[in-house]
mmCIF file of C-alpha atoms and ligand atoms in Angstrom:
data_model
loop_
_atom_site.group_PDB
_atom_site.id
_atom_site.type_symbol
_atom_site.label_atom_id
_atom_site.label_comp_id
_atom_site.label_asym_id
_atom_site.label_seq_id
_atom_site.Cartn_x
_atom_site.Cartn_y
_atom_site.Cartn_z
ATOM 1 C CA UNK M 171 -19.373 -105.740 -49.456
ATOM 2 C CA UNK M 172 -16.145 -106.549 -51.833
ATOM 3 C CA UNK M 173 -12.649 -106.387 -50.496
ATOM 4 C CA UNK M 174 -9.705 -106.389 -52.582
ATOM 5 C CA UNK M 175 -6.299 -105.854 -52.593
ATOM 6 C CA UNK M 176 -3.560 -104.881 -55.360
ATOM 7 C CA UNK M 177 0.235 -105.128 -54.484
ATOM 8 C CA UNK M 178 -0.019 -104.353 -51.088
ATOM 9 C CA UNK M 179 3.563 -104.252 -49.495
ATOM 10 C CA UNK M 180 4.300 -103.403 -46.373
ATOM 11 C CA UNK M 181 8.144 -102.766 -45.210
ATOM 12 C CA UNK M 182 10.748 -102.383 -41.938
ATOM 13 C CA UNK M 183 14.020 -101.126 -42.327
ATOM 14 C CA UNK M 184 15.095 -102.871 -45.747
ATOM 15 C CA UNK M 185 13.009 -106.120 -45.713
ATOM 16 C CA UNK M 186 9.573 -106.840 -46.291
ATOM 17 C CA UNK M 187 6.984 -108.158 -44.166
ATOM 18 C CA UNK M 188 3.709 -108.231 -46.904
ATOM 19 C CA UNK M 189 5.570 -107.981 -50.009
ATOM 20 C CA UNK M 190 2.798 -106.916 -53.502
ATOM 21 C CA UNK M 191 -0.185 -109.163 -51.852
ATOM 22 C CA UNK M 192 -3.381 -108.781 -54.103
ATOM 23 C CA UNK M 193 -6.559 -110.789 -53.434
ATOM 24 C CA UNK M 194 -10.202 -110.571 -53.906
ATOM 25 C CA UNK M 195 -13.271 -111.487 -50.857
ATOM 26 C CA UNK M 196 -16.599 -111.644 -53.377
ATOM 27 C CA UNK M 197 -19.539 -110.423 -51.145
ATOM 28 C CA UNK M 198 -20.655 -112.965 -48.395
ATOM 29 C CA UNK M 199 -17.716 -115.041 -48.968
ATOM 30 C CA UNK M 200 -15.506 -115.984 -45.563
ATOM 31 C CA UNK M 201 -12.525 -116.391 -46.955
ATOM 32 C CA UNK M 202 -9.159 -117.727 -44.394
ATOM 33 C CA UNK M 203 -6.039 -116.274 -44.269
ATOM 34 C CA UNK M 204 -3.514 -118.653 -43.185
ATOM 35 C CA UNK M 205 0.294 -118.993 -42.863
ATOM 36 C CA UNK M 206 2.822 -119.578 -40.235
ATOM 37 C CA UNK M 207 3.745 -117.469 -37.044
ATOM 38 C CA UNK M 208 5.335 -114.004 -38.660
ATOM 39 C CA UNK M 209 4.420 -114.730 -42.418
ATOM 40 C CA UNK M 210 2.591 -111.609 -42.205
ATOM 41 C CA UNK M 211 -1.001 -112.702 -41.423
ATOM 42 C CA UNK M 212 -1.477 -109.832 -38.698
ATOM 43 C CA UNK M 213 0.449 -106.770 -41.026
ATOM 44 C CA UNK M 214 -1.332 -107.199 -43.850
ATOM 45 C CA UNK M 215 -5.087 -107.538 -41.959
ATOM 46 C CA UNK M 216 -4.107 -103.715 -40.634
ATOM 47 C CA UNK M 217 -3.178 -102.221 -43.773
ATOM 48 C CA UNK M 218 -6.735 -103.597 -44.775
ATOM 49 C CA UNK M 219 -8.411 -102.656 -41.456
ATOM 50 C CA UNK M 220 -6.262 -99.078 -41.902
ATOM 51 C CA UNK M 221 -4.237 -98.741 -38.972
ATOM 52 C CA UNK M 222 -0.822 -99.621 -41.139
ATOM 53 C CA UNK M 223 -0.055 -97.661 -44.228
ATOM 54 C CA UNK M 224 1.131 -99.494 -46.718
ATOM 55 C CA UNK M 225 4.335 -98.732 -48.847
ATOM 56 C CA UNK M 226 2.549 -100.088 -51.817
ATOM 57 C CA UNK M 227 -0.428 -100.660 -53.250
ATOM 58 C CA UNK M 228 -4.167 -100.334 -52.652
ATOM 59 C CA UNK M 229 -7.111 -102.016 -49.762
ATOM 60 C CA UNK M 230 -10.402 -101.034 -51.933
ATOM 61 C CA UNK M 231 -14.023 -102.001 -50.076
ATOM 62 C CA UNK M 232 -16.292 -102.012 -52.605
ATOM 63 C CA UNK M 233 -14.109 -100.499 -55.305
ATOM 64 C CA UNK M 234 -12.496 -97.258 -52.654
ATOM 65 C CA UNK M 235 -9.500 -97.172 -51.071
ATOM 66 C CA UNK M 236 -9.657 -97.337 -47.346
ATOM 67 C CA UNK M 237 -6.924 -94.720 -46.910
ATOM 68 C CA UNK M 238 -9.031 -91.765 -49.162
ATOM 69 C CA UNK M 239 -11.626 -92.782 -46.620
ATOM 70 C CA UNK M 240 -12.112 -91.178 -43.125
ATOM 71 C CA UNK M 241 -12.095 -93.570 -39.744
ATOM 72 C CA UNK M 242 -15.815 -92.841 -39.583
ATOM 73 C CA UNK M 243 -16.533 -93.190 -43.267
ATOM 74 C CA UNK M 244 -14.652 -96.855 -42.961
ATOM 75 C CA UNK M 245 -16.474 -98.130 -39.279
ATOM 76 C CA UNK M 246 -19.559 -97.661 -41.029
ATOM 77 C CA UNK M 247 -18.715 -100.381 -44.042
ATOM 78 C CA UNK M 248 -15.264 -102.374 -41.940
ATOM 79 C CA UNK M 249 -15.934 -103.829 -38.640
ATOM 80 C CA UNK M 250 -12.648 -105.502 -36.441
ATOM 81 C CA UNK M 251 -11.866 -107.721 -34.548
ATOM 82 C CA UNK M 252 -7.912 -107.049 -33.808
ATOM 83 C CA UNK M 253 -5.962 -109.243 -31.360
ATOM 84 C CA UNK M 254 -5.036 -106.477 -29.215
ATOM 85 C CA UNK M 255 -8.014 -105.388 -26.997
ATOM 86 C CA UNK M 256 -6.099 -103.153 -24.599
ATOM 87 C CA UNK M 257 -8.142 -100.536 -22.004
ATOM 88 C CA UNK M 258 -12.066 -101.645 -22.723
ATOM 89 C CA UNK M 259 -12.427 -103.670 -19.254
ATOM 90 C CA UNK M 260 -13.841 -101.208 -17.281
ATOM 91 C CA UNK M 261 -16.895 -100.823 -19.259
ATOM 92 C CA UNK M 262 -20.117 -103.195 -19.419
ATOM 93 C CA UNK M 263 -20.716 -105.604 -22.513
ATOM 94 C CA UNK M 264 -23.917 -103.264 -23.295
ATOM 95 C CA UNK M 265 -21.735 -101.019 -23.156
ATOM 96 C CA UNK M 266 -18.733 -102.274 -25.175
ATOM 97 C CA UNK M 267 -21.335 -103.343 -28.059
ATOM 98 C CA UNK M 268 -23.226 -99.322 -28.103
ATOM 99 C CA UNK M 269 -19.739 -98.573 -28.860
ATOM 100 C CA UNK M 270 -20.265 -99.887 -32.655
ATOM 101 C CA UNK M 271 -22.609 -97.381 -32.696
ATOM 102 C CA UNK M 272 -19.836 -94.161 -32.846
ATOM 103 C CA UNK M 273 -19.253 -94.427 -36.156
ATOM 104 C CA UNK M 274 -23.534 -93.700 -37.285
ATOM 105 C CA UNK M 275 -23.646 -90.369 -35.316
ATOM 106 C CA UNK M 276 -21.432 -87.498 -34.580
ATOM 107 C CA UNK M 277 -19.379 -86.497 -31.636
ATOM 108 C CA UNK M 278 -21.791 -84.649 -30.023
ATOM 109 C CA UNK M 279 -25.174 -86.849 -30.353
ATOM 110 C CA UNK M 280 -26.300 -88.759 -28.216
ATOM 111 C CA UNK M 281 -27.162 -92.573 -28.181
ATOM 112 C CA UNK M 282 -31.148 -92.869 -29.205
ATOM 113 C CA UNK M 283 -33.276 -95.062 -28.942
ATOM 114 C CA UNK M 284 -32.530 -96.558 -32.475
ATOM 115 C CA UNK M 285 -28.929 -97.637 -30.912
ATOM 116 C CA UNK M 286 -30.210 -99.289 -28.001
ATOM 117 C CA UNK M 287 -32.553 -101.210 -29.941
ATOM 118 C CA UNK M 288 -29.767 -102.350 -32.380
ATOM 119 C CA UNK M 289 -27.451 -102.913 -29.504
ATOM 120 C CA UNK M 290 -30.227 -105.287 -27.936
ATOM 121 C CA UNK M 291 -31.093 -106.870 -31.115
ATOM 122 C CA UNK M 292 -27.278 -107.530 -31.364
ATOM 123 C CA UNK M 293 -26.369 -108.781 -28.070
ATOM 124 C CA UNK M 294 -29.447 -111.210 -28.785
ATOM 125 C CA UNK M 295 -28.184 -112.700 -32.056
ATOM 126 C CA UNK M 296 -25.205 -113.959 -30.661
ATOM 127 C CA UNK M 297 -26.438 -114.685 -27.355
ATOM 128 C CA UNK M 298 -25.081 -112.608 -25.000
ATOM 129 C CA UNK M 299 -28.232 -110.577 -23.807
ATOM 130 C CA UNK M 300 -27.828 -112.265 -20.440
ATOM 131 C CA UNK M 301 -24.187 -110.577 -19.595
ATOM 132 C CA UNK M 302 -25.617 -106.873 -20.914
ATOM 133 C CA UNK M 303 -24.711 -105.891 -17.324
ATOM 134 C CA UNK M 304 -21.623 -107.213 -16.916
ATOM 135 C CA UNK M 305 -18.540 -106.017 -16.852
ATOM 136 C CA UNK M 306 -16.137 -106.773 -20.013
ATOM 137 C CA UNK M 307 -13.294 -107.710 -18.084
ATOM 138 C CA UNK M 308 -14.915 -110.647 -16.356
ATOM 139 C CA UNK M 309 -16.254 -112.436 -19.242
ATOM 140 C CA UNK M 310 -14.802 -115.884 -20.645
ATOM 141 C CA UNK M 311 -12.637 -116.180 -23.792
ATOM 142 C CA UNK M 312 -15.144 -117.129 -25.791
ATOM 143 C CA UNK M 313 -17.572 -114.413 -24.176
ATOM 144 C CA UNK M 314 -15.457 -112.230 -24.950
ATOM 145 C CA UNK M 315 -15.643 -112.878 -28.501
ATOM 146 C CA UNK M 316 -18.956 -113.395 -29.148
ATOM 147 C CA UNK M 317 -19.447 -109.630 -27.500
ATOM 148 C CA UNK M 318 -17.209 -108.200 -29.897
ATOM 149 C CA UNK M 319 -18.999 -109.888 -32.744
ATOM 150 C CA UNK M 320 -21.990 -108.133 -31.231
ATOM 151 C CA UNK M 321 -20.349 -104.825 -31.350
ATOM 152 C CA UNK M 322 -19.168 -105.818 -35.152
ATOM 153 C CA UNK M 323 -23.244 -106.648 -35.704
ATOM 154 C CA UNK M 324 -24.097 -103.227 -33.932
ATOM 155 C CA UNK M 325 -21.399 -101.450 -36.264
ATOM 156 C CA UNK M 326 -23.775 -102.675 -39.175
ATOM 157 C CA UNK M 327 -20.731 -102.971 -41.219
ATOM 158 C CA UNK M 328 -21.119 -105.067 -44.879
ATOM 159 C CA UNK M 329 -17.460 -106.677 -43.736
ATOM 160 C CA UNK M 330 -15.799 -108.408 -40.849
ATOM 161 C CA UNK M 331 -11.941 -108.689 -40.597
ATOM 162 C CA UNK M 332 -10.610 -110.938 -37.783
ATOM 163 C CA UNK M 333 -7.260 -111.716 -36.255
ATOM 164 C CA UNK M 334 -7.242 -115.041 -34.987
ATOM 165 C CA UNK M 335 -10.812 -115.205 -33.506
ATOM 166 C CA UNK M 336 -10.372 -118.610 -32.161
ATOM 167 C CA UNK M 337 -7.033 -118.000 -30.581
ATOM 168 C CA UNK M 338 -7.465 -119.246 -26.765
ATOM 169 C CA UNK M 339 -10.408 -120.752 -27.108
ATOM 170 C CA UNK M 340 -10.996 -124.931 -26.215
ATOM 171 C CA UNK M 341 -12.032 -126.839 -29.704
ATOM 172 C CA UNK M 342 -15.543 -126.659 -28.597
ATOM 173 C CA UNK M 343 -15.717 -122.414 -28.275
ATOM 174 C CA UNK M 344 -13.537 -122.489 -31.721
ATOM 175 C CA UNK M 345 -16.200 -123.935 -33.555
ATOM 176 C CA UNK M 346 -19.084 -121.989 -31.752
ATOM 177 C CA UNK M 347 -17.347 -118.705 -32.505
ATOM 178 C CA UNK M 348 -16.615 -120.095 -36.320
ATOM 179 C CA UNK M 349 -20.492 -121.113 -36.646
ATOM 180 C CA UNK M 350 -21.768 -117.806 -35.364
ATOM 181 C CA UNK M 351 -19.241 -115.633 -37.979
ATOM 182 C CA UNK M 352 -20.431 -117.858 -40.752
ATOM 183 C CA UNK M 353 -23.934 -117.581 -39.752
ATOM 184 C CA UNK M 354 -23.911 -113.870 -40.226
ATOM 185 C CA UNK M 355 -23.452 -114.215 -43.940
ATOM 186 C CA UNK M 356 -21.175 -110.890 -43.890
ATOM 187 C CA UNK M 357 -18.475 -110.565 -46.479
ATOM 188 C CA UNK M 358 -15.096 -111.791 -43.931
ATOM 189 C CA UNK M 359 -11.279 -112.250 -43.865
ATOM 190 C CA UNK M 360 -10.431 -113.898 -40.933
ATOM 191 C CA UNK M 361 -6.739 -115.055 -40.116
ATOM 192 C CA UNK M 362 -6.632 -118.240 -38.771
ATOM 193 C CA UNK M 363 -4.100 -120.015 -36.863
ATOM 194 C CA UNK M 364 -5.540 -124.089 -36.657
ATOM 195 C CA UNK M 365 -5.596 -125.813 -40.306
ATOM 196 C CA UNK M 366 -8.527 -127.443 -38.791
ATOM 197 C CA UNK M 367 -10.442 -124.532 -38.372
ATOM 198 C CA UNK M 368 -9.951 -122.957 -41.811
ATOM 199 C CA UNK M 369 -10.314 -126.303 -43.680
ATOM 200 C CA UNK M 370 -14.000 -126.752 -42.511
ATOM 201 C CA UNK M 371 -15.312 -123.115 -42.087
ATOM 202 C CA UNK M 372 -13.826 -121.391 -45.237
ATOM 203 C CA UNK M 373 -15.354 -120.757 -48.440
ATOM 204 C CA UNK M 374 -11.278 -119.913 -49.463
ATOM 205 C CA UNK M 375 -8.213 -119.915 -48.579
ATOM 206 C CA UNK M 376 -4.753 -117.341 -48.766
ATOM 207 C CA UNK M 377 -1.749 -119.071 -47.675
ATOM 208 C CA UNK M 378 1.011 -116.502 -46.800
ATOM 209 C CA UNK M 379 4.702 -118.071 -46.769
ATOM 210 C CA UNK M 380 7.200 -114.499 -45.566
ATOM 211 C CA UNK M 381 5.347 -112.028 -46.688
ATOM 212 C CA UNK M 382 3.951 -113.460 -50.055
ATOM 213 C CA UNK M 383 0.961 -114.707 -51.121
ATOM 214 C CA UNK M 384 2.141 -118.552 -52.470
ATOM 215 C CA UNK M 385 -1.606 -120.097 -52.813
ATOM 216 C CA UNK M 386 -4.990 -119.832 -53.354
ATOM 217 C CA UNK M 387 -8.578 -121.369 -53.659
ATOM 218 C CA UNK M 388 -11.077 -124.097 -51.985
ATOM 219 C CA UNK M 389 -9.359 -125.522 -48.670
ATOM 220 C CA UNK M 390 -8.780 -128.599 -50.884
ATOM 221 C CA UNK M 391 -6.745 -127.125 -53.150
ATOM 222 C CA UNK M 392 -4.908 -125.273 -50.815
ATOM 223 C CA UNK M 393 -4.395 -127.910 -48.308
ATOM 224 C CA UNK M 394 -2.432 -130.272 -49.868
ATOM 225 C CA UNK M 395 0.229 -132.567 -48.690
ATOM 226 C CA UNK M 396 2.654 -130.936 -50.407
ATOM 227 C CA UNK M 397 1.818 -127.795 -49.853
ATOM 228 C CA UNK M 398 1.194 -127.900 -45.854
ATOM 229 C CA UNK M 399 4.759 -129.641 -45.844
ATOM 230 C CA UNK M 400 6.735 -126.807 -48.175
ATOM 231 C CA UNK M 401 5.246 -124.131 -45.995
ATOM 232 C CA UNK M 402 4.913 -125.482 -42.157
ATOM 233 C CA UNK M 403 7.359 -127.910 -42.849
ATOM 234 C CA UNK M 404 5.805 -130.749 -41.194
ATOM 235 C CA UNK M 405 4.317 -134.237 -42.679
ATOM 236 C CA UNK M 406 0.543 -134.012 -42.679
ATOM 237 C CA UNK M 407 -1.796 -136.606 -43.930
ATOM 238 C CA UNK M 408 -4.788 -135.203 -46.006
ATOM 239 C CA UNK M 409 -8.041 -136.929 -46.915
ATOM 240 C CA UNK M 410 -10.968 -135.296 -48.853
ATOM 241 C CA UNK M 411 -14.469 -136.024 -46.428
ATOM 242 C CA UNK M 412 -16.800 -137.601 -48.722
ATOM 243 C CA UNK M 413 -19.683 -135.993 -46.795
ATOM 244 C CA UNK M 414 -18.311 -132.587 -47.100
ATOM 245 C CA UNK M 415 -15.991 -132.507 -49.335
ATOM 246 C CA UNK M 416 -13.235 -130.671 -47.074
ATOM 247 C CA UNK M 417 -9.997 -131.595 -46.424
ATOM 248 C CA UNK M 418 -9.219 -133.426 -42.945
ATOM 249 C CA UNK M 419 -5.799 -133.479 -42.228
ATOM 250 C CA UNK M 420 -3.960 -135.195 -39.993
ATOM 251 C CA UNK M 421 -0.767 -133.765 -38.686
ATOM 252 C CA UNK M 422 2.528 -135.631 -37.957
ATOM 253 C CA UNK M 423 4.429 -133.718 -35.522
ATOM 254 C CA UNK M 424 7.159 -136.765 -34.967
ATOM 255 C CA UNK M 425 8.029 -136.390 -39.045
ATOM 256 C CA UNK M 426 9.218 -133.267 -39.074
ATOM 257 C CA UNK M 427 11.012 -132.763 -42.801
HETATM 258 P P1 ADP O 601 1.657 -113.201 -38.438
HETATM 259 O O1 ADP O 601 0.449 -112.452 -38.038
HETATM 260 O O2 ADP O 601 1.497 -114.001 -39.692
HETATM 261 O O3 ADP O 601 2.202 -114.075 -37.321
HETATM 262 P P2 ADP O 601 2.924 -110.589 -38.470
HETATM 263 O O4 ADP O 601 2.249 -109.830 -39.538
HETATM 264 O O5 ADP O 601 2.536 -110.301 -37.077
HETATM 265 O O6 ADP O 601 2.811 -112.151 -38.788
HETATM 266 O O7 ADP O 601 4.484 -110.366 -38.572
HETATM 267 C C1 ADP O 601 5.215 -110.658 -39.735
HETATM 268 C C2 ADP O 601 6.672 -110.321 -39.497
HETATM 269 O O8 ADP O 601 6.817 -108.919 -39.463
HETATM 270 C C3 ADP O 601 7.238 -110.859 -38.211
HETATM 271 O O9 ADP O 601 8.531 -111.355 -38.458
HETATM 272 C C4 ADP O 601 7.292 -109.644 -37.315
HETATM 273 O O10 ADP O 601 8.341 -109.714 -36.400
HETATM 274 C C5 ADP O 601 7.529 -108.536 -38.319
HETATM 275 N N1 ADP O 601 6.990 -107.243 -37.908
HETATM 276 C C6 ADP O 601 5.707 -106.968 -37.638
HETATM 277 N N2 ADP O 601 5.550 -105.671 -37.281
HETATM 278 C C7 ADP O 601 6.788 -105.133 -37.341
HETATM 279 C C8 ADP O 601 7.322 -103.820 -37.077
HETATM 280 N N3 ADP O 601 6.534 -102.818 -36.691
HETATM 281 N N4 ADP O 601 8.647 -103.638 -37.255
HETATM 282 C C9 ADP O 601 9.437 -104.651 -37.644
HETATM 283 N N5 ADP O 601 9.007 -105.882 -37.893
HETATM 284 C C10 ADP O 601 7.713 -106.132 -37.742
HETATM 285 MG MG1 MG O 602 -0.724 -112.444 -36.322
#
């Protein structure tokens, strides 16, 4: 699945917080969206993911606006991972992933056995079949996430928009959660907190400075010197990995500009 964007703007009281923000995700691309705390990461994911109308402009999956479609019509093509995963710790990780499942029947159908065998093929691709009887609300960070990526799989949804996936998790779990989201080869926008993270797992790169989109493209043309210092305002050293091509950057938290 495509996502794109035209002008999307997003306003409180006189200001704004996403201001005219177009951008395209080609299918299977995992593009990064990146920026610093309150650029407007987080707004602009949920006027995409449809729980924020925007003031201006257009989120189009595959050429249609996500606001001319229903909440059903859009869990069958979107699948989310928000931040905010409020009231779901009472039920069981099988249970949490048949969830992705509401969106392919109506209200008053019942799971078959199609769902369960998606929901078990699922919670086996990302290796969780061994917590299936667990409850939600005792599982690990990173558990936690890789269920929910399970429940995305389940959704059988063409694209995958995440808010900070990694956030919370040790270096190790970061990458392991990064690795399993690329693996999928779904068309996904994932806002990402560690330069780190986005530098090596991201086909591209959207750097939001307040609420406007200021760059674009490969990781290494995005994260530059100059660039990482005129946005986060701190000294960073960048070298281009000769084995990958990919920008490693060192930050310098003792130069602050
Ligand atoms: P990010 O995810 O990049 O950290 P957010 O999108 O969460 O940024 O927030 C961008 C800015 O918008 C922040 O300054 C935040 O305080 C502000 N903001 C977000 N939601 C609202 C709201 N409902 N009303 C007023 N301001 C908001
Ligand atoms: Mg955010």
């Amino acid at each position: 699945m495509r996502l794109e964007t035209r002008g999307l703007s997003w306003q409180a009281a006189a200001s704004y917080i996403v201001e005219e923000v177009s951008l395209r995700v080609a299918e299977g691309e995992l593009v990064g969206l990146i920026g610093p705390n309150g650029s407007g990461k987080s707004t602009l994911l949920r006027m995409i993911y449809r729980v924020l109308r925007p003031a201006a402009g257009h989120a189009l999956v595959d050429g249609r606006d996500v606001w001319r479609l229903s909440a059903r019509e859009n869990a069958r093509r979107m699948a989310v991972l928000a931040q905010e995963q409020a009231g779901e710790f009472g039920f069981t990780v099988r249970d949490m992933v048949l969830m992705g499942r509401t969106a392919h029947r109506t209200a008053f159908e019942r799971d078959g056995p199609d769902d369960f065998a998606i929901v078990e093929e699922a919670l086996r691709r990302v290796g969780v079949d061994h917590l299936a009887g667990r409850a939600f609300g005792t599982l690990s960070g990173g558990e936690k996430q890789r269920v929910l990526i399970a429940r995305a799989l389940a959704q059988e949804a063409g694209l995958l928009v995440l808010d900070e996936p990694t956030n919370h998790l040790d270096v190790r779990h970061q990458f392991e959660i990064m690795n399993l989201i690329r693996g999928l080869g779904l068309t996904a926008i994932a806002a990402l907190h560690e330069l780190h993270i986005a530098a090596h797992y991201c086909d591209r790169l959207f750097l939001l400075q307040d609420g406007r989109l200021v760059h674009c493209g490969t990781p290494a043309e995005v994260l530059t010197e100059p660039i990482i210092a005129a946005v986060y305002g701190v000294s960073a050293r960048v070298r281009i990995s000769p084995r990958t091509g990919r920008p490693r950057i060192e930050l310098l938290p003792d130069e602050l500009c």
